Amino acid sequence: MTVIAEYGQTLLILACIFGVFMAWGVGANDVANAMGTSVGSRALTIKQAILVAMVFEFLGAYLAGGEVTSTIRKGIVDPAIMTENPDLLVFGMLSALLAAGTWLLIASILGWPVSTTHSIVGAIVGFAAVGISMDAVDWDKVGTIVASWVVSPLLAGTISFWLFRSVQKLILNTEDPFSNAKRYIPLYMFAVGFLIAMVTLVKGLKHVLSDSAFQPNFFESMGISAVIGVLVALLGIRMMRSIKRDNEADSVHRFTSVERVFGILMIFTACAMAFAHGSNDVANAVGPLAAVVSVVTTQSVSAEAAIPAWVLLIGAGGIVIGLATYGWKVIATIGKKITELTPSRGFAAELGAAGTVVLASGTGLPVSTTQTLVGAVLGVGLARGIGALNLRVIGTIFMSWVITLPAGAGLAILFFFFFKGVFG
């Protein structure tokens, strides 16, 4: 207890610095998953993608990020074991943030699209199992999280596969793809608006509107989301009016005009994916930070603690800074090297991944956005045949995922004993 009383302010400042560092890594590395498909399909330039992501990553992190943060913090480490020594939880969370942030910095420099969720979960498990005791880790919860890393890419791949198949059936494999694109794409736009509005109202806005009179129930939320979906579709229809059929370009490539229409849709799916990513992955930075804030302010370890709004702001701000300063490097890996992406393919991948991530965010399951997006891109590629995939690049990405867990755990163990030695 004396460590918290004596060094509480210093530990809190360090936690904020490391939290921003970790959030910077999320922005620099993981946001490529949100924006890579848009850039790879040439629906957005890198500058446009960064602007879209800065706005919607921030909104997702702040408006819908509160649900997941509690799972990362109190689900993996059993707080009861550290009731007598709350300083151990503080040292552990500091080391987890610094370890994961350091690994993300290294991976970003190398251009590897690694998982921030793998990084932070590996770091927390590493310090708790080695630095405290094996009993400090809730292994059942870790098993659930690891299972989600298998389920989420399969789910995203399946959704994206059938989404692209629906595009092929309704639009691409018809006699007049251009007219059918203008007819059916507003339905996909409605789905994007409805999906994001629904998860925000049902789950995300709970912590933002907790003290207000506006508390819609599930059916009211469905009604509001449907209205928002219609507005998004109407906006999309208005934007599509500017796209005219180019017979000369279509004679060279049959789907040139169609892909331009899908380019409009990709703007909406890019916003959805960025929002979904922010809502899910802000937990990786603010979960451990929230745990430190709770222990330092109460000088005790509690199973539950409210996530202060300023903590979410720190996480959201760090993500935006990381994206703006270094996000371009990893964007190229996801967007251009797994499979050849066009706006129609990129749309299916992004909406499938966004749907999976917002469902995960809504249920509090910390899935890996990296794995979800790669699974979605693989699903779209498989809809065209195995030959459409660059298996060598996919193998490299899988290898970087395998390395991430032990790297995060090893660094966290080193930092944990360092902090314990300095402050203990």
GROMACS .gro file of C-alpha atoms in nm:
model
  424
    1MET     CA    1   0.000   0.000   0.000
    2THR     CA    2   0.286   0.238   0.076
    3VAL     CA    3   0.412   0.212  -0.285
    4ILE     CA    4   0.078   0.341  -0.420
    5ALA     CA    5   0.061   0.615  -0.155
    6GLU     CA    6   0.420   0.729  -0.216
    7TYR     CA    7   0.447   0.697  -0.595
    8GLY     CA    8   0.078   0.711  -0.700
    9GLN     CA    9   0.109   1.034  -0.899
   10THR     CA   10   0.425   0.916  -1.078
   11LEU     CA   11   0.268   0.580  -1.164
   12LEU     CA   12  -0.043   0.754  -1.298
   13ILE     CA   13   0.164   0.983  -1.523
   14LEU     CA   14   0.363   0.683  -1.651
   15ALA     CA   15   0.038   0.496  -1.719
   16CYS     CA   16  -0.094   0.788  -1.926
   17ILE     CA   17   0.232   0.812  -2.125
   18PHE     CA   18   0.243   0.436  -2.190
   19GLY     CA   19  -0.130   0.438  -2.273
   20VAL     CA   20  -0.075   0.704  -2.541
   21PHE     CA   21   0.227   0.507  -2.669
   22MET     CA   22   0.018   0.189  -2.695
   23ALA     CA   23  -0.269   0.378  -2.862
   24TRP     CA   24  -0.016   0.528  -3.107
   25GLY     CA   25   0.089   0.173  -3.196
   26VAL     CA   26  -0.276   0.074  -3.251
   27GLY     CA   27  -0.313   0.368  -3.490
   28ALA     CA   28   0.017   0.314  -3.670
   29ASN     CA   29  -0.024  -0.061  -3.718
   30ASP     CA   30  -0.377  -0.186  -3.672
   31VAL     CA   31  -0.565   0.093  -3.847
   32ALA     CA   32  -0.417  -0.040  -4.170
   33ASN     CA   33  -0.678  -0.314  -4.134
   34ALA     CA   34  -0.955  -0.056  -4.141
   35MET     CA   35  -0.815   0.147  -4.431
   36GLY     CA   36  -0.598  -0.095  -4.629
   37THR     CA   37  -0.880  -0.234  -4.844
   38SER     CA   38  -1.003   0.115  -4.936
   39VAL     CA   39  -0.656   0.224  -5.046
   40GLY     CA   40  -0.576  -0.108  -5.215
   41SER     CA   41  -0.894  -0.094  -5.424
   42ARG     CA   42  -0.819   0.271  -5.514
   43ALA     CA   43  -1.156   0.382  -5.375
   44LEU     CA   44  -0.969   0.628  -5.151
   45THR     CA   45  -0.624   0.785  -5.165
   46ILE     CA   46  -0.401   0.743  -4.860
   47LYS     CA   47  -0.470   1.105  -4.755
   48GLN     CA   48  -0.845   1.057  -4.784
   49ALA     CA   49  -0.826   0.726  -4.597
   50ILE     CA   50  -0.633   0.887  -4.311
   51LEU     CA   51  -0.888   1.171  -4.286
   52VAL     CA   52  -1.183   0.927  -4.282
   53ALA     CA   53  -1.012   0.706  -4.027
   54MET     CA   54  -0.915   0.995  -3.800
   55VAL     CA   55  -1.281   1.099  -3.767
   56PHE     CA   56  -1.446   0.757  -3.741
   57GLU     CA   57  -1.172   0.582  -3.538
   58PHE     CA   58  -1.210   0.861  -3.282
   59LEU     CA   59  -1.592   0.837  -3.281
   60GLY     CA   60  -1.581   0.457  -3.252
   61ALA     CA   61  -1.327   0.467  -2.972
   62TYR     CA   62  -1.512   0.734  -2.775
   63LEU     CA   63  -1.878   0.646  -2.840
   64ALA     CA   64  -1.863   0.266  -2.854
   65GLY     CA   65  -1.531   0.176  -2.688
   66GLY     CA   66  -1.654   0.145  -2.331
   67GLU     CA   67  -1.802  -0.203  -2.363
   68VAL     CA   68  -1.483  -0.389  -2.453
   69THR     CA   69  -1.247  -0.218  -2.210
   70SER     CA   70  -1.386  -0.405  -1.911
   71THR     CA   71  -1.324  -0.746  -2.074
   72ILE     CA   72  -0.955  -0.681  -2.136
   73ARG     CA   73  -0.894  -0.546  -1.787
   74LYS     CA   74  -1.084  -0.767  -1.545
   75GLY     CA   75  -1.138  -1.075  -1.755
   76ILE     CA   76  -0.781  -1.204  -1.790
   77VAL     CA   77  -0.627  -1.134  -1.449
   78ASP     CA   78  -0.813  -1.235  -1.132
   79PRO     CA   79  -0.810  -0.916  -0.919
   80ALA     CA   80  -0.877  -1.106  -0.594
   81ILE     CA   81  -0.524  -1.253  -0.596
   82MET     CA   82  -0.372  -0.903  -0.585
   83THR     CA   83  -0.602  -0.755  -0.319
   84GLU     CA   84  -0.317  -0.753  -0.065
   85ASN     CA   85  -0.065  -0.614  -0.319
   86PRO     CA   86  -0.241  -0.368  -0.551
   87ASP     CA   87   0.099  -0.231  -0.657
   88LEU     CA   88   0.162  -0.560  -0.845
   89LEU     CA   89  -0.142  -0.494  -1.066
   90VAL     CA   90  -0.014  -0.140  -1.137
   91PHE     CA   91   0.336  -0.266  -1.227
   92GLY     CA   92   0.181  -0.537  -1.444
   93MET     CA   93  -0.045  -0.305  -1.640
   94LEU     CA   94   0.238  -0.054  -1.691
   95SER     CA   95   0.461  -0.331  -1.822
   96ALA     CA   96   0.183  -0.465  -2.048
   97LEU     CA   97   0.125  -0.122  -2.206
   98LEU     CA   98   0.497  -0.059  -2.258
   99ALA     CA   99   0.563  -0.411  -2.390
  100ALA     CA  100   0.275  -0.410  -2.638
  101GLY     CA  101   0.356  -0.055  -2.751
  102THR     CA  102   0.722  -0.146  -2.805
  103TRP     CA  103   0.634  -0.454  -3.011
  104LEU     CA  104   0.388  -0.254  -3.224
  105LEU     CA  105   0.657   0.007  -3.289
  106ILE     CA  106   0.900  -0.264  -3.408
  107ALA     CA  107   0.632  -0.430  -3.624
  108SER     CA  108   0.526  -0.099  -3.777
  109ILE     CA  109   0.887  -0.015  -3.873
  110LEU     CA  110   0.912  -0.357  -4.042
  111GLY     CA  111   0.572  -0.313  -4.210
  112TRP     CA  112   0.419  -0.620  -4.041
  113PRO     CA  113   0.041  -0.604  -3.983
  114VAL     CA  114   0.041  -0.769  -3.639
  115SER     CA  115  -0.247  -0.791  -3.394
  116THR     CA  116  -0.268  -0.532  -3.117
  117THR     CA  117  -0.508  -0.765  -2.934
  118HIS     CA  118  -0.250  -1.046  -2.944
  119SER     CA  119   0.013  -0.801  -2.820
  120ILE     CA  120  -0.175  -0.676  -2.513
  121VAL     CA  121  -0.330  -1.012  -2.418
  122GLY     CA  122   0.009  -1.184  -2.447
  123ALA     CA  123   0.169  -0.909  -2.237
  124ILE     CA  124  -0.095  -0.931  -1.961
  125VAL     CA  125  -0.079  -1.312  -1.948
  126GLY     CA  126   0.303  -1.298  -1.945
  127PHE     CA  127   0.344  -1.064  -1.647
  128ALA     CA  128   0.061  -1.228  -1.448
  129ALA     CA  129   0.171  -1.589  -1.499
  130VAL     CA  130   0.546  -1.534  -1.441
  131GLY     CA  131   0.554  -1.222  -1.222
  132ILE     CA  132   0.268  -1.309  -0.986
  133SER     CA  133   0.147  -1.669  -1.017
  134MET     CA  134  -0.017  -1.903  -1.265
  135ASP     CA  135  -0.335  -1.879  -1.055
  136ALA     CA  136  -0.354  -1.503  -1.121
  137VAL     CA  137  -0.462  -1.571  -1.480
  138ASP     CA  138  -0.820  -1.670  -1.559
  139TRP     CA  139  -0.724  -1.942  -1.806
  140ASP     CA  140  -1.087  -2.011  -1.898
  141LYS     CA  141  -1.124  -1.649  -2.009
  142VAL     CA  142  -0.793  -1.668  -2.199
  143GLY     CA  143  -0.922  -1.983  -2.370
  144THR     CA  144  -1.238  -1.797  -2.475
  145ILE     CA  145  -1.030  -1.510  -2.615
  146VAL     CA  146  -0.798  -1.748  -2.804
  147ALA     CA  147  -1.104  -1.929  -2.945
  148SER     CA  148  -1.236  -1.594  -3.067
  149TRP     CA  149  -0.914  -1.550  -3.268
  150VAL     CA  150  -1.013  -1.860  -3.464
  151VAL     CA  151  -1.385  -1.786  -3.482
  152SER     CA  152  -1.357  -1.419  -3.587
  153PRO     CA  153  -1.160  -1.467  -3.912
  154LEU     CA  154  -1.380  -1.765  -4.004
  155LEU     CA  155  -1.695  -1.562  -3.937
  156ALA     CA  156  -1.564  -1.256  -4.122
  157GLY     CA  157  -1.446  -1.473  -4.412
  158THR     CA  158  -1.784  -1.645  -4.435
  159ILE     CA  159  -1.982  -1.318  -4.425
  160SER     CA  160  -1.752  -1.157  -4.684
  161PHE     CA  161  -1.764  -1.467  -4.907
  162TRP     CA  162  -2.146  -1.461  -4.923
  163LEU     CA  163  -2.159  -1.081  -4.951
  164PHE     CA  164  -1.937  -1.095  -5.260
  165ARG     CA  165  -2.138  -1.388  -5.395
  166SER     CA  166  -2.451  -1.172  -5.359
  167VAL     CA  167  -2.273  -0.893  -5.550
  168GLN     CA  168  -2.182  -1.142  -5.825
  169LYS     CA  169  -2.540  -1.273  -5.849
  170LEU     CA  170  -2.725  -0.940  -5.827
  171ILE     CA  171  -2.482  -0.716  -6.018
  172LEU     CA  172  -2.164  -0.850  -6.177
  173ASN     CA  173  -2.298  -1.165  -6.348
  174THR     CA  174  -2.600  -0.993  -6.507
  175GLU     CA  175  -2.665  -0.853  -6.854
  176ASP     CA  176  -2.662  -0.490  -6.735
  177PRO     CA  177  -2.425  -0.467  -6.434
  178PHE     CA  178  -2.424  -0.085  -6.427
  179SER     CA  179  -2.803  -0.045  -6.396
  180ASN     CA  180  -2.819  -0.324  -6.137
  181ALA     CA  181  -2.538  -0.162  -5.938
  182LYS     CA  182  -2.738   0.161  -5.910
  183ARG     CA  183  -3.047  -0.041  -5.816
  184TYR     CA  184  -2.899  -0.265  -5.544
  185ILE     CA  185  -2.608  -0.069  -5.394
  186PRO     CA  186  -2.844   0.155  -5.187
  187LEU     CA  187  -2.955  -0.164  -5.005
  188TYR     CA  188  -2.594  -0.233  -4.907
  189MET     CA  189  -2.562   0.133  -4.797
  190PHE     CA  190  -2.871   0.091  -4.577
  191ALA     CA  191  -2.709  -0.217  -4.418
  192VAL     CA  192  -2.393  -0.017  -4.338
  193GLY     CA  193  -2.586   0.271  -4.176
  194PHE     CA  194  -2.817   0.037  -3.982
  195LEU     CA  195  -2.531  -0.182  -3.855
  196ILE     CA  196  -2.318   0.101  -3.718
  197ALA     CA  197  -2.612   0.293  -3.571
  198MET     CA  198  -2.744  -0.020  -3.400
  199VAL     CA  199  -2.422  -0.114  -3.223
  200THR     CA  200  -2.368   0.248  -3.116
  201LEU     CA  201  -2.717   0.284  -2.967
  202VAL     CA  202  -2.749  -0.060  -2.808
  203LYS     CA  203  -2.400  -0.090  -2.659
  204GLY     CA  204  -2.165   0.198  -2.716
  205LEU     CA  205  -2.370   0.495  -2.598
  206LYS     CA  206  -2.446   0.334  -2.260
  207HIS     CA  207  -2.146   0.495  -2.091
  208VAL     CA  208  -2.188   0.826  -2.276
  209LEU     CA  209  -2.561   0.867  -2.200
  210SER     CA  210  -2.564   0.697  -1.859
  211ASP     CA  211  -2.673   1.018  -1.681
  212SER     CA  212  -2.911   1.149  -1.950
  213ALA     CA  213  -3.284   1.098  -2.002
  214PHE     CA  214  -3.227   0.951  -2.350
  215GLN     CA  215  -3.218   0.573  -2.293
  216PRO     CA  216  -3.378   0.398  -2.595
  217ASN     CA  217  -3.479   0.033  -2.560
  218PHE     CA  218  -3.388  -0.232  -2.818
  219PHE     CA  219  -3.690  -0.176  -3.045
  220GLU     CA  220  -3.657   0.203  -3.028
  221SER     CA  221  -3.290   0.161  -3.120
  222MET     CA  222  -3.391  -0.053  -3.420
  223GLY     CA  223  -3.629   0.220  -3.536
  224ILE     CA  224  -3.369   0.496  -3.500
  225SER     CA  225  -3.107   0.278  -3.675
  226ALA     CA  226  -3.346   0.207  -3.963
  227VAL     CA  227  -3.401   0.580  -4.011
  228ILE     CA  228  -3.023   0.639  -4.009
  229GLY     CA  229  -2.982   0.353  -4.258
  230VAL     CA  230  -3.237   0.515  -4.492
  231LEU     CA  231  -3.059   0.853  -4.463
  232VAL     CA  232  -2.725   0.689  -4.548
  233ALA     CA  233  -2.885   0.517  -4.850
  234LEU     CA  234  -3.040   0.846  -4.969
  235LEU     CA  235  -2.704   1.022  -4.935
  236GLY     CA  236  -2.544   0.742  -5.135
  237ILE     CA  237  -2.809   0.767  -5.410
  238ARG     CA  238  -2.743   1.139  -5.435
  239MET     CA  239  -2.368   1.079  -5.465
  240MET     CA  240  -2.417   0.804  -5.727
  241ARG     CA  241  -2.606   1.040  -5.959
  242SER     CA  242  -2.275   1.198  -6.058
  243ILE     CA  243  -2.148   0.866  -6.200
  244LYS     CA  244  -2.235   0.810  -6.565
  245ARG     CA  245  -2.184   0.501  -6.778
  246ASP     CA  246  -1.852   0.513  -6.969
  247ASN     CA  247  -1.906   0.290  -7.273
  248GLU     CA  248  -1.551   0.339  -7.402
  249ALA     CA  249  -1.392   0.229  -7.072
  250ASP     CA  250  -1.644  -0.056  -7.039
  251SER     CA  251  -1.540  -0.190  -7.379
  252VAL     CA  252  -1.187  -0.241  -7.239
  253HIS     CA  253  -1.300  -0.369  -6.899
  254ARG     CA  254  -1.666  -0.463  -6.862
  255PHE     CA  255  -1.696  -0.351  -6.499
  256THR     CA  256  -1.519  -0.013  -6.511
  257SER     CA  257  -1.836   0.193  -6.465
  258VAL     CA  258  -1.973  -0.054  -6.208
  259GLU     CA  259  -1.656  -0.031  -5.997
  260ARG     CA  260  -1.692   0.349  -5.993
  261VAL     CA  261  -2.036   0.306  -5.838
  262PHE     CA  262  -1.887   0.065  -5.582
  263GLY     CA  263  -1.623   0.330  -5.511
  264ILE     CA  264  -1.903   0.545  -5.361
  265LEU     CA  265  -2.014   0.250  -5.146
  266MET     CA  266  -1.654   0.197  -5.030
  267ILE     CA  267  -1.656   0.544  -4.871
  268PHE     CA  268  -1.940   0.427  -4.645
  269THR     CA  269  -1.785   0.087  -4.567
  270ALA     CA  270  -1.451   0.257  -4.490
  271CYS     CA  271  -1.628   0.478  -4.236
  272ALA     CA  272  -1.799   0.169  -4.091
  273MET     CA  273  -1.475  -0.028  -4.065
  274ALA     CA  274  -1.290   0.263  -3.903
  275PHE     CA  275  -1.574   0.309  -3.650
  276ALA     CA  276  -1.581  -0.066  -3.578
  277HIS     CA  277  -1.204  -0.080  -3.536
  278GLY     CA  278  -1.197   0.217  -3.297
  279SER     CA  279  -1.479   0.073  -3.087
  280ASN     CA  280  -1.304  -0.263  -3.047
  281ASP     CA  281  -0.934  -0.183  -3.034
  282VAL     CA  282  -0.933   0.122  -2.807
  283ALA     CA  283  -0.971  -0.138  -2.530
  284ASN     CA  284  -0.618  -0.257  -2.594
  285ALA     CA  285  -0.479   0.080  -2.486
  286VAL     CA  286  -0.730   0.207  -2.228
  287GLY     CA  287  -0.811  -0.120  -2.050
  288PRO     CA  288  -0.477  -0.145  -1.865
  289LEU     CA  289  -0.473   0.236  -1.819
  290ALA     CA  290  -0.820   0.225  -1.659
  291ALA     CA  291  -0.698  -0.047  -1.422
  292VAL     CA  292  -0.404   0.172  -1.307
  293VAL     CA  293  -0.634   0.475  -1.261
  294SER     CA  294  -0.873   0.266  -1.052
  295VAL     CA  295  -0.600   0.126  -0.824
  296VAL     CA  296  -0.418   0.458  -0.776
  297THR     CA  297  -0.735   0.658  -0.701
  298THR     CA  298  -0.896   0.400  -0.469
  299GLN     CA  299  -0.571   0.240  -0.341
  300SER     CA  300  -0.743  -0.098  -0.377
  301VAL     CA  301  -0.806  -0.366  -0.638
  302SER     CA  302  -1.171  -0.389  -0.739
  303ALA     CA  303  -1.338  -0.625  -0.983
  304GLU     CA  304  -1.522  -0.340  -1.152
  305ALA     CA  305  -1.448   0.028  -1.212
  306ALA     CA  306  -1.607   0.291  -1.434
  307ILE     CA  307  -1.402   0.394  -1.738
  308PRO     CA  308  -1.347   0.771  -1.706
  309ALA     CA  309  -1.428   0.970  -2.020
  310TRP     CA  310  -1.080   1.125  -2.023
  311VAL     CA  311  -0.924   0.776  -2.040
  312LEU     CA  312  -1.122   0.699  -2.357
  313LEU     CA  313  -1.017   1.038  -2.496
  314ILE     CA  314  -0.650   0.952  -2.437
  315GLY     CA  315  -0.694   0.622  -2.621
  316ALA     CA  316  -0.886   0.777  -2.910
  317GLY     CA  317  -0.639   1.064  -2.944
  318GLY     CA  318  -0.338   0.831  -2.943
  319ILE     CA  319  -0.492   0.614  -3.217
  320VAL     CA  320  -0.549   0.920  -3.438
  321ILE     CA  321  -0.192   1.047  -3.387
  322GLY     CA  322  -0.044   0.703  -3.469
  323LEU     CA  323  -0.249   0.676  -3.785
  324ALA     CA  324  -0.160   1.026  -3.907
  325THR     CA  325   0.214   0.992  -3.840
  326TYR     CA  326   0.296   0.632  -3.939
  327GLY     CA  327  -0.018   0.450  -4.058
  328TRP     CA  328   0.069   0.468  -4.428
  329LYS     CA  329   0.339   0.201  -4.408
  330VAL     CA  330   0.125  -0.095  -4.302
  331ILE     CA  331  -0.174   0.017  -4.513
  332ALA     CA  332   0.016  -0.093  -4.826
  333THR     CA  333   0.070  -0.447  -4.692
  334ILE     CA  334  -0.299  -0.522  -4.628
  335GLY     CA  335  -0.439  -0.331  -4.924
  336LYS     CA  336  -0.218  -0.449  -5.206
  337LYS     CA  337  -0.035  -0.773  -5.128
  338ILE     CA  338  -0.289  -1.039  -5.018
  339THR     CA  339  -0.514  -1.038  -5.325
  340GLU     CA  340  -0.601  -0.796  -5.604
  341LEU     CA  341  -0.877  -0.572  -5.471
  342THR     CA  342  -1.136  -0.374  -5.664
  343PRO     CA  343  -1.405  -0.156  -5.497
  344SER     CA  344  -1.663  -0.438  -5.526
  345ARG     CA  345  -1.427  -0.687  -5.356
  346GLY     CA  346  -1.306  -0.433  -5.102
  347PHE     CA  347  -1.666  -0.351  -5.008
  348ALA     CA  348  -1.745  -0.715  -4.929
  349ALA     CA  349  -1.428  -0.751  -4.721
  350GLU     CA  350  -1.481  -0.429  -4.525
  351LEU     CA  351  -1.851  -0.481  -4.451
  352GLY     CA  352  -1.791  -0.845  -4.349
  353ALA     CA  353  -1.507  -0.743  -4.118
  354ALA     CA  354  -1.694  -0.442  -3.979
  355GLY     CA  355  -1.998  -0.656  -3.904
  356THR     CA  356  -1.784  -0.910  -3.719
  357VAL     CA  357  -1.598  -0.644  -3.519
  358VAL     CA  358  -1.907  -0.447  -3.413
  359LEU     CA  359  -2.074  -0.771  -3.302
  360ALA     CA  360  -1.761  -0.849  -3.099
  361SER     CA  361  -1.751  -0.498  -2.957
  362GLY     CA  362  -2.118  -0.522  -2.864
  363THR     CA  363  -2.070  -0.851  -2.679
  364GLY     CA  364  -1.743  -0.743  -2.514
  365LEU     CA  365  -1.530  -1.007  -2.689
  366PRO     CA  366  -1.180  -0.869  -2.771
  367VAL     CA  367  -1.132  -1.014  -3.120
  368SER     CA  368  -0.831  -0.932  -3.333
  369THR     CA  369  -0.919  -0.680  -3.602
  370THR     CA  370  -0.611  -0.792  -3.796
  371GLN     CA  371  -0.732  -1.150  -3.813
  372THR     CA  372  -1.088  -1.043  -3.886
  373LEU     CA  373  -0.988  -0.824  -4.181
  374VAL     CA  374  -0.740  -1.077  -4.322
  375GLY     CA  375  -1.010  -1.345  -4.289
  376ALA     CA  376  -1.253  -1.119  -4.476
  377VAL     CA  377  -1.003  -1.050  -4.757
  378LEU     CA  378  -0.933  -1.425  -4.781
  379GLY     CA  379  -1.309  -1.490  -4.803
  380VAL     CA  380  -1.343  -1.249  -5.095
  381GLY     CA  381  -1.037  -1.402  -5.262
  382LEU     CA  382  -1.176  -1.755  -5.222
  383ALA     CA  383  -1.502  -1.644  -5.386
  384ARG     CA  384  -1.287  -1.592  -5.697
  385GLY     CA  385  -1.080  -1.910  -5.653
  386ILE     CA  386  -0.764  -2.004  -5.456
  387GLY     CA  387  -0.541  -1.877  -5.739
  388ALA     CA  388  -0.650  -1.519  -5.659
  389LEU     CA  389  -0.460  -1.529  -5.327
  390ASN     CA  390  -0.090  -1.451  -5.266
  391LEU     CA  391  -0.015  -1.746  -5.039
  392ARG     CA  392   0.344  -1.635  -4.969
  393VAL     CA  393   0.232  -1.301  -4.822
  394ILE     CA  394  -0.042  -1.476  -4.624
  395GLY     CA  395   0.221  -1.712  -4.480
  396THR     CA  396   0.437  -1.416  -4.371
  397ILE     CA  397   0.138  -1.251  -4.201
  398PHE     CA  398   0.054  -1.574  -4.016
  399MET     CA  399   0.416  -1.603  -3.900
  400SER     CA  400   0.410  -1.246  -3.763
  401TRP     CA  401   0.095  -1.336  -3.567
  402VAL     CA  402   0.267  -1.639  -3.412
  403ILE     CA  403   0.568  -1.429  -3.306
  404THR     CA  404   0.350  -1.155  -3.152
  405LEU     CA  405   0.222  -1.353  -2.852
  406PRO     CA  406   0.560  -1.463  -2.711
  407ALA     CA  407   0.716  -1.124  -2.800
  408GLY     CA  408   0.450  -0.936  -2.601
  409ALA     CA  409   0.474  -1.179  -2.309
  410GLY     CA  410   0.857  -1.175  -2.296
  411LEU     CA  411   0.884  -0.795  -2.304
  412ALA     CA  412   0.613  -0.761  -2.037
  413ILE     CA  413   0.797  -0.999  -1.802
  414LEU     CA  414   1.119  -0.795  -1.838
  415PHE     CA  415   0.943  -0.462  -1.781
  416PHE     CA  416   0.744  -0.602  -1.485
  417PHE     CA  417   1.056  -0.698  -1.291
  418PHE     CA  418   1.215  -0.364  -1.386
  419PHE     CA  419   0.924  -0.163  -1.241
  420LYS     CA  420   0.907  -0.391  -0.938
  421GLY     CA  421   1.278  -0.330  -0.877
  422VAL     CA  422   1.257   0.049  -0.921
  423PHE     CA  423   0.941   0.117  -0.716
  424GLY     CA  424   0.923  -0.193  -0.498
   0.00000   0.00000   0.00000
